[in-house]
Short mmCIF file of C-alpha atoms in Angstrom, two decimals:
data_model
loop_
_atom_site.label_atom_id
_atom_site.label_comp_id
_atom_site.label_asym_id
_atom_site.label_seq_id
_atom_site.Cartn_x
_atom_site.Cartn_y
_atom_site.Cartn_z
CA GLN O 1 -16.54 2.29 11.61
CA VAL O 2 -13.41 2.63 9.79
CA GLN O 3 -12.71 -0.48 6.88
CA LEU O 4 -10.55 -0.91 4.32
CA VAL O 5 -11.07 -3.31 1.44
CA GLU O 6 -8.47 -4.51 -0.76
CA SER O 7 -8.86 -5.89 -4.08
CA GLY O 8 -6.95 -6.62 -7.37
CA GLY O 9 -4.05 -8.85 -6.41
CA GLY O 10 -3.90 -11.85 -8.44
CA SER O 11 -0.87 -13.27 -10.35
CA VAL O 12 1.34 -12.32 -13.34
CA GLN O 13 4.42 -13.55 -14.27
CA SER O 14 7.93 -11.14 -13.97
CA GLY O 15 7.54 -7.78 -15.88
CA GLY O 16 2.86 -7.57 -15.62
CA SER O 17 1.03 -5.00 -13.95
CA LEU O 18 -1.50 -5.53 -11.48
CA ARG O 19 -3.78 -2.36 -9.95
CA LEU O 20 -4.65 -2.88 -6.45
CA SER O 21 -7.03 -0.65 -4.34
CA CYS O 22 -7.70 0.46 -1.08
CA ALA O 23 -11.66 0.79 -0.15
CA ALA O 24 -12.14 2.60 2.54
CA SER O 25 -15.19 3.63 4.47
CA GLY O 26 -16.27 5.71 7.71
CA PHE O 27 -13.21 8.20 7.09
CA THR O 28 -12.27 10.45 4.52
CA ALA O 29 -8.87 8.72 2.80
CA SER O 30 -7.90 11.54 1.59
CA SER O 31 -7.35 13.71 4.35
CA ASN O 32 -5.73 10.66 6.10
CA CYS O 33 -2.02 9.10 6.26
CA MET O 34 -2.55 5.95 4.78
CA ALA O 35 -0.24 3.23 3.23
CA TRP O 36 0.48 0.08 1.39
CA PHE O 37 2.32 -2.47 3.32
CA ARG O 38 3.32 -5.60 1.58
CA GLN O 39 5.22 -8.82 3.76
CA ALA O 40 5.69 -12.09 2.79
CA PRO O 41 5.83 -14.96 3.99
CA GLY O 42 9.06 -15.79 6.75
CA LYS O 43 9.72 -11.89 6.34
CA GLU O 44 8.78 -8.69 8.04
CA ARG O 45 6.01 -6.74 6.88
CA GLU O 46 7.63 -3.63 5.05
CA GLY O 47 6.73 -0.92 3.77
CA VAL O 48 6.06 -0.34 0.13
CA VAL O 49 4.90 3.92 -0.26
CA GLY O 50 3.40 5.83 2.40
CA ILE O 51 0.86 9.21 1.40
CA ASP O 52 1.42 12.43 3.69
CA SER O 53 -2.64 13.88 3.77
CA ASP O 54 -0.96 17.08 1.73
CA GLY O 55 -0.24 13.82 -0.71
CA SER O 56 3.07 14.05 -0.17
CA THR O 57 5.01 10.52 -0.99
CA SER O 58 7.12 7.91 0.32
CA TYR O 59 8.86 5.12 -1.29
CA ALA O 60 10.91 2.53 -0.90
CA ASP O 61 13.99 2.12 -3.01
CA SER O 62 12.65 -0.88 -4.55
CA VAL O 63 9.92 0.53 -6.06
CA LYS O 64 10.43 3.21 -6.91
CA GLY O 65 9.75 4.09 -10.85
CA ARG O 66 7.90 0.48 -10.98
CA PHE O 67 5.34 1.18 -8.29
CA THR O 68 2.81 4.69 -8.35
CA ILE O 69 0.09 5.54 -5.51
CA SER O 70 -2.97 7.73 -5.87
CA GLN O 71 -6.45 8.41 -4.40
CA ASP O 72 -9.24 8.81 -5.93
CA ASN O 73 -11.38 11.05 -3.95
CA THR O 74 -14.68 10.43 -5.25
CA LYS O 75 -14.91 7.31 -4.78
CA ASN O 76 -12.81 7.53 -1.24
CA THR O 77 -10.23 5.10 -2.76
CA LEU O 78 -6.74 4.19 -2.20
CA TYR O 79 -4.86 2.52 -5.18
CA LEU O 80 -1.22 1.14 -6.01
CA GLN O 81 -0.83 0.20 -9.83
CA MET O 82 2.27 -1.88 -9.74
CA ASN O 83 4.11 -2.23 -13.65
CA SER O 84 7.56 -4.03 -14.08
CA LEU O 85 6.30 -6.57 -11.51
CA LYS O 86 8.86 -9.38 -9.88
CA PRO O 87 9.64 -12.60 -8.15
CA GLU O 88 10.94 -10.54 -5.41
CA ASP O 89 7.15 -8.65 -4.89
CA THR O 90 5.25 -11.87 -4.47
CA ALA O 91 3.38 -11.23 -0.84
CA MET O 92 0.76 -10.47 1.13
CA TYR O 93 -0.19 -6.04 0.22
CA TYR O 94 -2.00 -4.23 3.39
CA CYS O 95 -2.87 -0.93 3.44
CA ALA O 96 -3.51 0.80 5.73
CA ALA O 97 -4.77 4.16 7.48
CA ASP O 98 -4.34 7.14 10.21
CA ARG O 99 -1.14 7.02 11.31
CA GLY O 100 0.22 8.03 14.27
CA PRO O 101 2.15 10.40 16.02
CA GLY O 102 5.80 9.07 14.59
CA GLY O 103 5.81 11.63 11.48
CA ARG O 104 6.22 10.94 7.94
CA SER O 105 9.72 10.52 8.58
CA GLU O 106 8.17 6.63 10.09
CA TRP O 107 5.65 5.43 6.93
CA ASP O 108 6.90 2.56 6.45
CA SER O 109 6.73 1.62 10.11
CA PRO O 110 3.72 -0.50 10.72
CA ALA O 111 3.51 -0.15 14.27
CA GLN O 112 2.27 3.81 13.59
CA TYR O 113 -0.90 2.37 11.50
CA ASN O 114 -3.81 2.65 13.13
CA TYR O 115 -6.53 0.57 11.20
CA TRP O 116 -5.47 -2.54 8.30
CA GLY O 117 -7.17 -3.65 5.99
CA GLN O 118 -7.48 -7.49 4.85
CA GLY O 119 -4.83 -7.93 2.28
CA THR O 120 -4.40 -9.61 -1.48
CA GLN O 121 -1.61 -11.54 -2.44
CA VAL O 122 -0.04 -10.52 -5.20
CA THR O 123 2.76 -13.82 -6.79
CA VAL O 124 4.45 -13.45 -9.63
CA SER O 125 5.98 -15.00 -11.79
CA SER O 126 9.00 -15.56 -13.71
#
């Protein structure tokens, strides 16, 4: 049974940092195309960063240079290091796995992913 469990969210001030974790079970994360998404109240879910099975990554322009995705294969866990956080980063953050046939060009399309975690809330105050 595939399961994704996010953790690490919280409340920080602008300029602060957080590291989110996504513990995967039921499959090997490093062999899968995965991504982090976020959704703010009243807004559509948007892709933050995706990682392919070959390790290549794709970042949303809004987070380039501030966020970094990584994996710990020994723990089967995906991470999102978020630095220089801004109030506009406030959202529920979700881990997604098992991207469909759309390919890398659709890494930020929520419909491409078959599995989702429950989300972890990130709140950045000014």
